[in-house]
mmCIF file of C-alpha atoms in Angstrom:
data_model
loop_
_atom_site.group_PDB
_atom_site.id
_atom_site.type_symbol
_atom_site.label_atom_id
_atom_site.label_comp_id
_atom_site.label_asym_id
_atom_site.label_seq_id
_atom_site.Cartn_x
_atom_site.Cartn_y
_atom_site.Cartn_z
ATOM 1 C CA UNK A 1 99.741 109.628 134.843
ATOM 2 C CA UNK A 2 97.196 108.069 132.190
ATOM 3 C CA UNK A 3 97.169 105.213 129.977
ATOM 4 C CA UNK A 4 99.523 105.186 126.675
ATOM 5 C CA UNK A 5 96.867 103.374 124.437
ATOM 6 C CA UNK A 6 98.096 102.675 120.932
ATOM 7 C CA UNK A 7 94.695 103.015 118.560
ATOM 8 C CA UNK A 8 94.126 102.720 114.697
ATOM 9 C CA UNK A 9 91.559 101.508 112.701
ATOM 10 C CA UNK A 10 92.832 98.362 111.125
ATOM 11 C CA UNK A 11 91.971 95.930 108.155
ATOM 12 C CA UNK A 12 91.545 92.424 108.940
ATOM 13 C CA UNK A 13 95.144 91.862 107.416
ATOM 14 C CA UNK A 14 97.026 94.681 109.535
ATOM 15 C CA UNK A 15 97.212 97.634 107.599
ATOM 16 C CA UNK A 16 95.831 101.082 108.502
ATOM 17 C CA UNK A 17 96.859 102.173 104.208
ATOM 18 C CA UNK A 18 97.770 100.913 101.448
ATOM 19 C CA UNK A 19 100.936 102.215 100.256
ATOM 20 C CA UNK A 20 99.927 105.397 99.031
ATOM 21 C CA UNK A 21 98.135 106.707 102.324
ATOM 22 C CA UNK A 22 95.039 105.902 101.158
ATOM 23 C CA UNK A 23 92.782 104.536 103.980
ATOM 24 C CA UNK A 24 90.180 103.140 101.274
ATOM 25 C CA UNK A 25 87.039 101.776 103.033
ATOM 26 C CA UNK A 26 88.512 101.713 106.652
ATOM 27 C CA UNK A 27 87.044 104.700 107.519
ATOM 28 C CA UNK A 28 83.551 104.363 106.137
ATOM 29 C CA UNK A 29 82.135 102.933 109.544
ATOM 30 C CA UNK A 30 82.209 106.654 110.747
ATOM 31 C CA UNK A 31 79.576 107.857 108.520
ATOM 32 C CA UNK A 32 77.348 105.053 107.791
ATOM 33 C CA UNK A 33 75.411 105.364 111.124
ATOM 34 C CA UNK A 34 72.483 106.590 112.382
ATOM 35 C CA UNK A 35 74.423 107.927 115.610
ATOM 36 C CA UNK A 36 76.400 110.880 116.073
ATOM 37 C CA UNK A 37 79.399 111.451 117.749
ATOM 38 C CA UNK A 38 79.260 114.477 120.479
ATOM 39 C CA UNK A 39 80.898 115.677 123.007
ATOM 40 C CA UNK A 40 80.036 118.141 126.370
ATOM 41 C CA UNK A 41 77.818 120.742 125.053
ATOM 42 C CA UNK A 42 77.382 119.243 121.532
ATOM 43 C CA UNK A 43 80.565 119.592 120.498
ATOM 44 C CA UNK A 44 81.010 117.981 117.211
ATOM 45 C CA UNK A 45 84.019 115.765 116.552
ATOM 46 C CA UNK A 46 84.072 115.524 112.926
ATOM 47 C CA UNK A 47 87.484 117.298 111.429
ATOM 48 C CA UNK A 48 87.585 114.989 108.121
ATOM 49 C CA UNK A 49 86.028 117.628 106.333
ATOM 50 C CA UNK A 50 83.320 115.699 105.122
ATOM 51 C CA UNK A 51 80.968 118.133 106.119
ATOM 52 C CA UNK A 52 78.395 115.705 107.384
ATOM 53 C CA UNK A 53 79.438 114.873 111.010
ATOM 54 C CA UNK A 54 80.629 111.445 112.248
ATOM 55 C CA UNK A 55 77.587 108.809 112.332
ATOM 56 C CA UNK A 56 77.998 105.405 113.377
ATOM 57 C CA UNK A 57 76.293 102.261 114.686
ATOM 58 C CA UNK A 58 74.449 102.963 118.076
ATOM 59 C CA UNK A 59 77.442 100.558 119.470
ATOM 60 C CA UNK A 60 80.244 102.087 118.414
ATOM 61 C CA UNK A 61 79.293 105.401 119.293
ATOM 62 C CA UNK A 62 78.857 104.475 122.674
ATOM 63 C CA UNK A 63 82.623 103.029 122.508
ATOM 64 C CA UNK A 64 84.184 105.824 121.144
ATOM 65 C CA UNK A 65 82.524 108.966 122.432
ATOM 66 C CA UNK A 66 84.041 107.376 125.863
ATOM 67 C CA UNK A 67 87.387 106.286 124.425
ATOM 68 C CA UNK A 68 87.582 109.932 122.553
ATOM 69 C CA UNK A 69 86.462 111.743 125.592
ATOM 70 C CA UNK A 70 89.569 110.197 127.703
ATOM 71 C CA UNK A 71 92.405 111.579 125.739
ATOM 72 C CA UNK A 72 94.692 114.583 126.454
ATOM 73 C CA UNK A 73 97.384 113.907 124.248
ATOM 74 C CA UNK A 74 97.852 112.755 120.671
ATOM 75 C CA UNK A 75 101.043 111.100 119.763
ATOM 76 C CA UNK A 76 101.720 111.472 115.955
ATOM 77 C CA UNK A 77 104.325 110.738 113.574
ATOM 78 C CA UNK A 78 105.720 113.848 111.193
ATOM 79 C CA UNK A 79 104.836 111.447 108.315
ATOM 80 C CA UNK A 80 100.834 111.872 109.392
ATOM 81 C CA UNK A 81 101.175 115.397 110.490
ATOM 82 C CA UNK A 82 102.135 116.359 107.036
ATOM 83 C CA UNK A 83 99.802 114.293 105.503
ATOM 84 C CA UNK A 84 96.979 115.832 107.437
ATOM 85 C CA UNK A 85 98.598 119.066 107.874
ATOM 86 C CA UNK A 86 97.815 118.530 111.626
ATOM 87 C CA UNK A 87 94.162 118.088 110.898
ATOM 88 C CA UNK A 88 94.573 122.344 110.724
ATOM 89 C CA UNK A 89 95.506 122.461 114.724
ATOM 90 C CA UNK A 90 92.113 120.776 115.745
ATOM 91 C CA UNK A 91 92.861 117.283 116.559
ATOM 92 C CA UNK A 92 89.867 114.670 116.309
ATOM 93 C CA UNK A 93 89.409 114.731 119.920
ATOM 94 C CA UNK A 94 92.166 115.698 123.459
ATOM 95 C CA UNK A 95 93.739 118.920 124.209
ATOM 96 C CA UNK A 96 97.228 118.683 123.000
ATOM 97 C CA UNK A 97 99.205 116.446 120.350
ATOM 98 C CA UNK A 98 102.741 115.566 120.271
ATOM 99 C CA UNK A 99 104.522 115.077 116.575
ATOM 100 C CA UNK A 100 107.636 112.499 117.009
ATOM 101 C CA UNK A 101 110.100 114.840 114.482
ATOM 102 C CA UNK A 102 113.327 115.528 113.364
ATOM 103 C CA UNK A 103 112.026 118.689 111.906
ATOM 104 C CA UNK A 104 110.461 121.703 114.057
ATOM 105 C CA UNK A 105 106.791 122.729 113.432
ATOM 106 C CA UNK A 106 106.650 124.668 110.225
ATOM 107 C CA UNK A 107 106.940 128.102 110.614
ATOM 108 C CA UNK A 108 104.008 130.654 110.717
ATOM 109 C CA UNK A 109 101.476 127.145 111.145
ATOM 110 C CA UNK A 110 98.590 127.748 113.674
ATOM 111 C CA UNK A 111 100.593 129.084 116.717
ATOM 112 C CA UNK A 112 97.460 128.927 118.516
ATOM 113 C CA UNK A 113 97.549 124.972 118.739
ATOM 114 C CA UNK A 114 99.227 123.107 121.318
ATOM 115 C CA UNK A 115 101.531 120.920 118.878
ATOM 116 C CA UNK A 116 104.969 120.511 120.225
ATOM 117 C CA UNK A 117 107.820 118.737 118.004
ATOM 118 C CA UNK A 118 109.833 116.271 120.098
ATOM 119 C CA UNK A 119 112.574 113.922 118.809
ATOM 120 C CA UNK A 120 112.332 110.609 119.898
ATOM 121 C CA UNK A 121 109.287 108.538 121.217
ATOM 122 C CA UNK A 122 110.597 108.331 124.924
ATOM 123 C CA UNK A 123 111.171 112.108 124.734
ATOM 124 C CA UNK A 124 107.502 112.701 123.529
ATOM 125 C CA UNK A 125 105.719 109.810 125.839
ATOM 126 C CA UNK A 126 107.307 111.822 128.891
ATOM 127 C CA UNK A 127 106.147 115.200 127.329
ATOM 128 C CA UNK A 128 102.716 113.560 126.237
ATOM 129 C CA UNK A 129 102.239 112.015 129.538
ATOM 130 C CA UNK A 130 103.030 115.810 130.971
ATOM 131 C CA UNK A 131 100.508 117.559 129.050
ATOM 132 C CA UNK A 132 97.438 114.858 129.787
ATOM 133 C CA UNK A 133 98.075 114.509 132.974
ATOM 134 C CA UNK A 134 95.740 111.770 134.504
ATOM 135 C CA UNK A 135 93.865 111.288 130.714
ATOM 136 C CA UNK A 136 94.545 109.023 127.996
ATOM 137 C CA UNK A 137 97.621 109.449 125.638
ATOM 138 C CA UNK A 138 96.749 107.964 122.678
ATOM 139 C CA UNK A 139 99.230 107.128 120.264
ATOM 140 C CA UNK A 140 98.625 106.834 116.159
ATOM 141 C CA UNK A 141 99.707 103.224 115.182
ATOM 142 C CA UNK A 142 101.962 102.965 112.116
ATOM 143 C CA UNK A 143 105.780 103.188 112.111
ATOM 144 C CA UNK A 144 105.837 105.711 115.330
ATOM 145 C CA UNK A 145 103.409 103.539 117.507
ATOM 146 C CA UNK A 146 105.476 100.288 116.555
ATOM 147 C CA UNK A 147 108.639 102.178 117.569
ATOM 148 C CA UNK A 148 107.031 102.945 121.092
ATOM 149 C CA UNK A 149 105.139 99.190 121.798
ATOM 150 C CA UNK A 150 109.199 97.708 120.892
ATOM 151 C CA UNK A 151 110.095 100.987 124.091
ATOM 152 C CA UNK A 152 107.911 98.963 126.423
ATOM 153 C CA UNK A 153 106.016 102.599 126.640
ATOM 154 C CA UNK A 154 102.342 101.531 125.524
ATOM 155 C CA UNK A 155 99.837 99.716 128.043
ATOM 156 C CA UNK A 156 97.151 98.770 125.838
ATOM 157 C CA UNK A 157 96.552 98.286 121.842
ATOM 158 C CA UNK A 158 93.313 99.233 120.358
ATOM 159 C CA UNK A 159 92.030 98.617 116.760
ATOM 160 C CA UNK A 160 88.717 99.233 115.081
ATOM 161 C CA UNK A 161 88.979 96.156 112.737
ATOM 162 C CA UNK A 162 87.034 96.756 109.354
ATOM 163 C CA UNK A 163 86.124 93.323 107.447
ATOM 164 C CA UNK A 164 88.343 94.031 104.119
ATOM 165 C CA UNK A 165 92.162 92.748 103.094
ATOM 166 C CA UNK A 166 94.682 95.081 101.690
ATOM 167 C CA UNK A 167 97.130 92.485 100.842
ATOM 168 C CA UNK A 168 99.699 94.903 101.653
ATOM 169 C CA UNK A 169 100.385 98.814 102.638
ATOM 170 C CA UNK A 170 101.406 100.479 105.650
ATOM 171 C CA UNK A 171 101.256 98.085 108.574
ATOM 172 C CA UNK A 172 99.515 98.633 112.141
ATOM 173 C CA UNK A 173 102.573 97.751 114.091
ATOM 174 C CA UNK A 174 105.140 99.694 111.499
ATOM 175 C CA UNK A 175 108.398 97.461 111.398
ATOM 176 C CA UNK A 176 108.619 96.337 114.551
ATOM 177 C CA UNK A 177 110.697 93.866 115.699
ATOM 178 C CA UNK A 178 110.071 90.251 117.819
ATOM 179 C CA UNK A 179 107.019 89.037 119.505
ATOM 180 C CA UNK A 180 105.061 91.323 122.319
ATOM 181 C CA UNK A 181 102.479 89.668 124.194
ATOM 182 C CA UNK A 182 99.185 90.937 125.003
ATOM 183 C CA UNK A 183 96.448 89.447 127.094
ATOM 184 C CA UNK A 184 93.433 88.369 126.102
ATOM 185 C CA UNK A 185 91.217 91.500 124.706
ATOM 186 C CA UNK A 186 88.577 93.136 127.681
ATOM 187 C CA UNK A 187 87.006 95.400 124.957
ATOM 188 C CA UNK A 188 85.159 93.318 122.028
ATOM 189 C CA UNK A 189 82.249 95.858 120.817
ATOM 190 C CA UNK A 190 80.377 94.518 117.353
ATOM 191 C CA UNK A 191 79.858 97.539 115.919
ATOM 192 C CA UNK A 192 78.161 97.480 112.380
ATOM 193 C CA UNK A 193 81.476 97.284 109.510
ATOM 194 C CA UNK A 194 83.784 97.172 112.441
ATOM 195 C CA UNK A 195 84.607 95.339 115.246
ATOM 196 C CA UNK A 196 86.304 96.892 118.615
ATOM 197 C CA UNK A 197 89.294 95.281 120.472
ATOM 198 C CA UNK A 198 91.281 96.483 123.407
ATOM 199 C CA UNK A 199 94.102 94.836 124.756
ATOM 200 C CA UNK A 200 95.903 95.093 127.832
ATOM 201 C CA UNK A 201 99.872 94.735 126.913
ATOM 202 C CA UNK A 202 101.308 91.870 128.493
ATOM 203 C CA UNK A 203 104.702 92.883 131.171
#
């Protein structure tokens, strides 16, 4: 099975939004490049419906056309799924995405996708893990990815860290609970607006 990474970009305070949803300037590293983001045969990763395509720093793009290019599964809270109405059934970048839900998939929306509605994060790690097979899961931070780092179900945490303070919002690392130890980062990219970190969760 592959790696459970939990990723979000991140301000320098913790918070991936404020507390309206909106991501303000956390995002603006994607498009103020000179570098674009493609996959096998030119496949363009851009679903924020910008129009423009995802251009970063030379850096980054190196970073995360590998990270991107790793994952089979998305793991996504039903709060994000409706806010992005699923990004339309094309996730940014894997194969299949799992929503953490109380609620089944809307009716009649984009049958074609392979979005399956699992309650519980254990219950959709094991079915995430199923449908990536030996690729990445990655899982969204935010109230869902705090839920499964307190499981003991994620091996590593990743943030694109974006030099501005929120001063509050929605955090990385939701509500969890207690301390939980990571070693020392083995990904620090300085990318231009943003700065990389992987880290390898401590057992």
């Amino acid at each position: 099975m592959g790696t459970v990474i939990m990723h979000n970009v991140v301000s320098v305070d913790g918070f991936v939004a404020d507390k309206n949803d909106d991501v303000g300037p956390l995002h603006d590293w994607y498009f103020n490049g000179d570098t674009p983001i493609t996959g096998g045969a030119d496949q363009d990763y851009d679903h924020s419906g910008a129009g423009t395509g995802i251009k970063v720093s030379r850096k980054s793009a190196e970073y995360v056309r590998s990270t991107w290019e790793t994952i089979g599964t998305i793991v996504m809270g039903r709060h994000l799924f409706d806010l992005v109405n699923g990004w339309e059934g094309r996730p940014p970048s894997g194969d299949h995405v799992v929503v953490v839900s109380h609620r089944p998939k809307p009716e009649g929306w984009h049958s074609e996708a392979s979005y399956h509605f699992v309650d519980g994060v254990t219950a959709a790690i094991d079915e995430a893990k199923e449908l990536a097979g030996e690729r990445t899961v990655a899982v969204n931070a935010g109230d869902v990815g705090g839920q499964i780092l307190a499981a003991g179900l994620v091996d590593e945490v990743a943030m694109d860290v974006v030099p501005v303070v929120f001063g509050s919002g929605k955090r990385y690392f939701g509500s969890v609970d207690g301390q939980h130890l990571l070693e020392d980062p083995h990904v620090v990219i300085q990318g231009e607006g943003v700065l990389h970190l992987r880290f390898k969760v401590r057992r």
